[in-house]
GROMACS .gro file of C-alpha atoms in nm:
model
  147
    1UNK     CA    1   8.067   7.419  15.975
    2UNK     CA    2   7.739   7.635  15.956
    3UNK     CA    3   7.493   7.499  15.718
    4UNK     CA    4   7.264   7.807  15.733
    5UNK     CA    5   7.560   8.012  15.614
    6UNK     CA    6   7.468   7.961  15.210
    7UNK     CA    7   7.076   8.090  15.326
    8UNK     CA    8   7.212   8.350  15.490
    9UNK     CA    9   7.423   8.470  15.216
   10UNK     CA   10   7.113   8.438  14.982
   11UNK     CA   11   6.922   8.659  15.198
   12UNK     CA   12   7.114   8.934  15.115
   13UNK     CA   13   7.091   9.177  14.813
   14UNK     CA   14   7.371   9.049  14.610
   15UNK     CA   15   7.357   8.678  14.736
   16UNK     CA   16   7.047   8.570  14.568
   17UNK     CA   17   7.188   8.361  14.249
   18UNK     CA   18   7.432   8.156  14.504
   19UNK     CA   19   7.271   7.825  14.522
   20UNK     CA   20   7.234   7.851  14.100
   21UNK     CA   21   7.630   7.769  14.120
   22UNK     CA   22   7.734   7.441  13.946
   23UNK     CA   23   8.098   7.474  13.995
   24UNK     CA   24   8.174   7.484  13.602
   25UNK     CA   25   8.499   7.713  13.691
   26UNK     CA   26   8.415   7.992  13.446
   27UNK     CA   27   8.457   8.304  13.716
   28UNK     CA   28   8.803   8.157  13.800
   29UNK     CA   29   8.890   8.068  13.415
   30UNK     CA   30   8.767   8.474  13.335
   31UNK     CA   31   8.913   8.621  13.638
   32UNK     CA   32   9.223   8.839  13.604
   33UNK     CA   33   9.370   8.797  13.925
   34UNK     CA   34   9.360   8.416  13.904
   35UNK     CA   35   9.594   8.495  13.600
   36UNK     CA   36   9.851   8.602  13.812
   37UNK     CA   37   9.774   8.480  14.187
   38UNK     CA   38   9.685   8.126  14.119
   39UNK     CA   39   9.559   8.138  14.510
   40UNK     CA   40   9.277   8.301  14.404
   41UNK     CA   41   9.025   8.059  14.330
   42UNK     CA   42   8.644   8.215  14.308
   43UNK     CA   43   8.453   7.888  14.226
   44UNK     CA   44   8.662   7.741  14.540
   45UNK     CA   45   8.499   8.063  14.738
   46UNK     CA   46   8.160   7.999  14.617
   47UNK     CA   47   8.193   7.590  14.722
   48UNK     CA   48   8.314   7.689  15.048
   49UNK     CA   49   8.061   7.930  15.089
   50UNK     CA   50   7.746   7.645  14.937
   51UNK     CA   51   7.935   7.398  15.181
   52UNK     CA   52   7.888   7.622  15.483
   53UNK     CA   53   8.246   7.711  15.601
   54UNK     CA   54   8.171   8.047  15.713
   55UNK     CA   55   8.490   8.101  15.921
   56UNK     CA   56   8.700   8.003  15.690
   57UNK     CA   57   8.537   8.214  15.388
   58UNK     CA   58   8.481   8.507  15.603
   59UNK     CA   59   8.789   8.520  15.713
   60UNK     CA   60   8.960   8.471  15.397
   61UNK     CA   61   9.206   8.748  15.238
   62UNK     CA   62   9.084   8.647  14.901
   63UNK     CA   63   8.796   8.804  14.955
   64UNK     CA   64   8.972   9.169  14.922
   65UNK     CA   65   9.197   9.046  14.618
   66UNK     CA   66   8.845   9.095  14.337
   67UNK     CA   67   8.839   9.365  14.115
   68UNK     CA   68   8.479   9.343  14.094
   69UNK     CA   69   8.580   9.386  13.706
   70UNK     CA   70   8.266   9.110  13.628
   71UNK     CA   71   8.403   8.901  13.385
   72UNK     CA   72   8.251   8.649  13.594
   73UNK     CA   73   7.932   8.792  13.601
   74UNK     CA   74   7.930   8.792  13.252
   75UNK     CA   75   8.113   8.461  13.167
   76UNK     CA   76   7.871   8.284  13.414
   77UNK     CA   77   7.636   7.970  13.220
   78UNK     CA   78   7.455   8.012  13.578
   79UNK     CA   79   7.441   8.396  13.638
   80UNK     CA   80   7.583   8.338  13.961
   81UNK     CA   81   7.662   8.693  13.979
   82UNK     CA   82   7.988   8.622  14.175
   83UNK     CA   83   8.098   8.970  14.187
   84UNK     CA   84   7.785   9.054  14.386
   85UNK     CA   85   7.823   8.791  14.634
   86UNK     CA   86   8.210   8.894  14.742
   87UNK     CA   87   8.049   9.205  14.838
   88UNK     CA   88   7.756   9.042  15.036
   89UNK     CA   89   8.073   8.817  15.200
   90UNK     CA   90   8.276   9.108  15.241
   91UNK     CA   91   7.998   9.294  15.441
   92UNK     CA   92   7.952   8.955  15.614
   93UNK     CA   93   8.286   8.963  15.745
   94UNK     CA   94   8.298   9.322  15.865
   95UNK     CA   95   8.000   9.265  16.010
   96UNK     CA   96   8.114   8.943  16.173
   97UNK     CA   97   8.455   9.091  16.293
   98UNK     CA   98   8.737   8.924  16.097
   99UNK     CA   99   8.767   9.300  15.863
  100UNK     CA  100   8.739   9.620  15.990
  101UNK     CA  101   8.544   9.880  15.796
  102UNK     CA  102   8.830  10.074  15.707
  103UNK     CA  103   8.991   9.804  15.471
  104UNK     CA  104   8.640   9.799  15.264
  105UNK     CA  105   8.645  10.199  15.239
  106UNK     CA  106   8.991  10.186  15.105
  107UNK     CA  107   8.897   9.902  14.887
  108UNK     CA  108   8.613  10.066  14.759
  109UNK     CA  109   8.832  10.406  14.669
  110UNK     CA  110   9.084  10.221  14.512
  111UNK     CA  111   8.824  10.050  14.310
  112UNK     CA  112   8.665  10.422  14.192
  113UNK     CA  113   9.026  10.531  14.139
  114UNK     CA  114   9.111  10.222  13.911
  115UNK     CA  115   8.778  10.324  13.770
  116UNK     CA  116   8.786  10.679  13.704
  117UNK     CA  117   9.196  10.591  13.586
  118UNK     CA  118   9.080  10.381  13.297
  119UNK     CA  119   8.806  10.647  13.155
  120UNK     CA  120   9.023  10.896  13.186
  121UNK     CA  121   9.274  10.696  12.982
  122UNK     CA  122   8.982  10.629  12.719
  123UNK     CA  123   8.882  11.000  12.710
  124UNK     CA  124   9.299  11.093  12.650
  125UNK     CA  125   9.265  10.846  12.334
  126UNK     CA  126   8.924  10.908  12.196
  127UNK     CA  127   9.030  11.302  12.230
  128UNK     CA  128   9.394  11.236  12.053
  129UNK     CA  129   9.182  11.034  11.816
  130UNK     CA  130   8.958  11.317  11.709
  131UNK     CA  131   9.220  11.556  11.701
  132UNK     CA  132   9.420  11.326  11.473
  133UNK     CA  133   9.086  11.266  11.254
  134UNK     CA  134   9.004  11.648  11.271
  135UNK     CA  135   9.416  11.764  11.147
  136UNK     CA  136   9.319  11.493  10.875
  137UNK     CA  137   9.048  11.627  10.752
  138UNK     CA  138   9.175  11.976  10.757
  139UNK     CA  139   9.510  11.863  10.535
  140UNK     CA  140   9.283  11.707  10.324
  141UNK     CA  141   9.062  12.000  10.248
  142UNK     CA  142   9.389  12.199  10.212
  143UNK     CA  143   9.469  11.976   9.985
  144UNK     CA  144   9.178  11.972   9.758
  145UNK     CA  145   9.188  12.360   9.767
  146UNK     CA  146   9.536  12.363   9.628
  147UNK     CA  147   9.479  12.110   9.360
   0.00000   0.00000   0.00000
């Protein structure tokens, strides 16, 4: 057990709101991979992580499953910021040895992928949308100049 690991989590850009954590449950209860890998348990991350099991946090799987999708971050009574601190404990454990670097770059394109997947989705309906609204409007002027 380290009981400086919580401080030096804090110290970190990211880590700041950590000791703020009350374990209420709300970033599990939010998250959407806890809805379908019950093994993924972010208030049990953040207790570990308050408690000062380093080794076992660091070197935790988990800690690649996030989404960083922020529903904690914005379910949080605490503003805990949750999503923050998995990245300051994923640094931590590349840093530390237990992750290569490699695994966080592919993490981190997936993410943008995932990212740039969903706008792209969002642009194909908002553009079907106005094309819709705009073949609308044009059979209803047609209309009205028939009439």
């Amino acid at each position: 057990m380290d009981n400086n690991f919580k401080n030096e989590i804090t110290s970190r850009p990211g880590g700041e709101n950590l000791l703020m954590c009350y374990s209420c449950g709300s970033c599990t209860a939010t998250c959407p991979i806890s809805e379908i890998d019950e093994s993924f348990n972010p208030r049990l991350l953040i207790k570990k992580s308050l408690l000062g099991f380093k080794e076992e946090v660091l070197n935790n799987d988990d800690l690649w499953k996030c989404i960083q999708c922020r529903r904690c971050v914005a379910h949080c009574p605490q503003d805990v910021k949750f999503a923050d601190i998995m990245r300051v404990l994923r640094n931590m454990s590349i840093e530390d040895g237990y992750y290569n670097k490699e695994l966080k770059d592919k993490v981190d394109r997936l993410d943008k992928t995932v990212y740039q997947y969903r706008l792209d989705i969002v642009a194909d309906h908002l553009n079907n949308k106005k094309d819709i609204d705009e073949s609308m409007k044009t059979m209803d002027t047609s209309g009205d100049q028939n009439g």
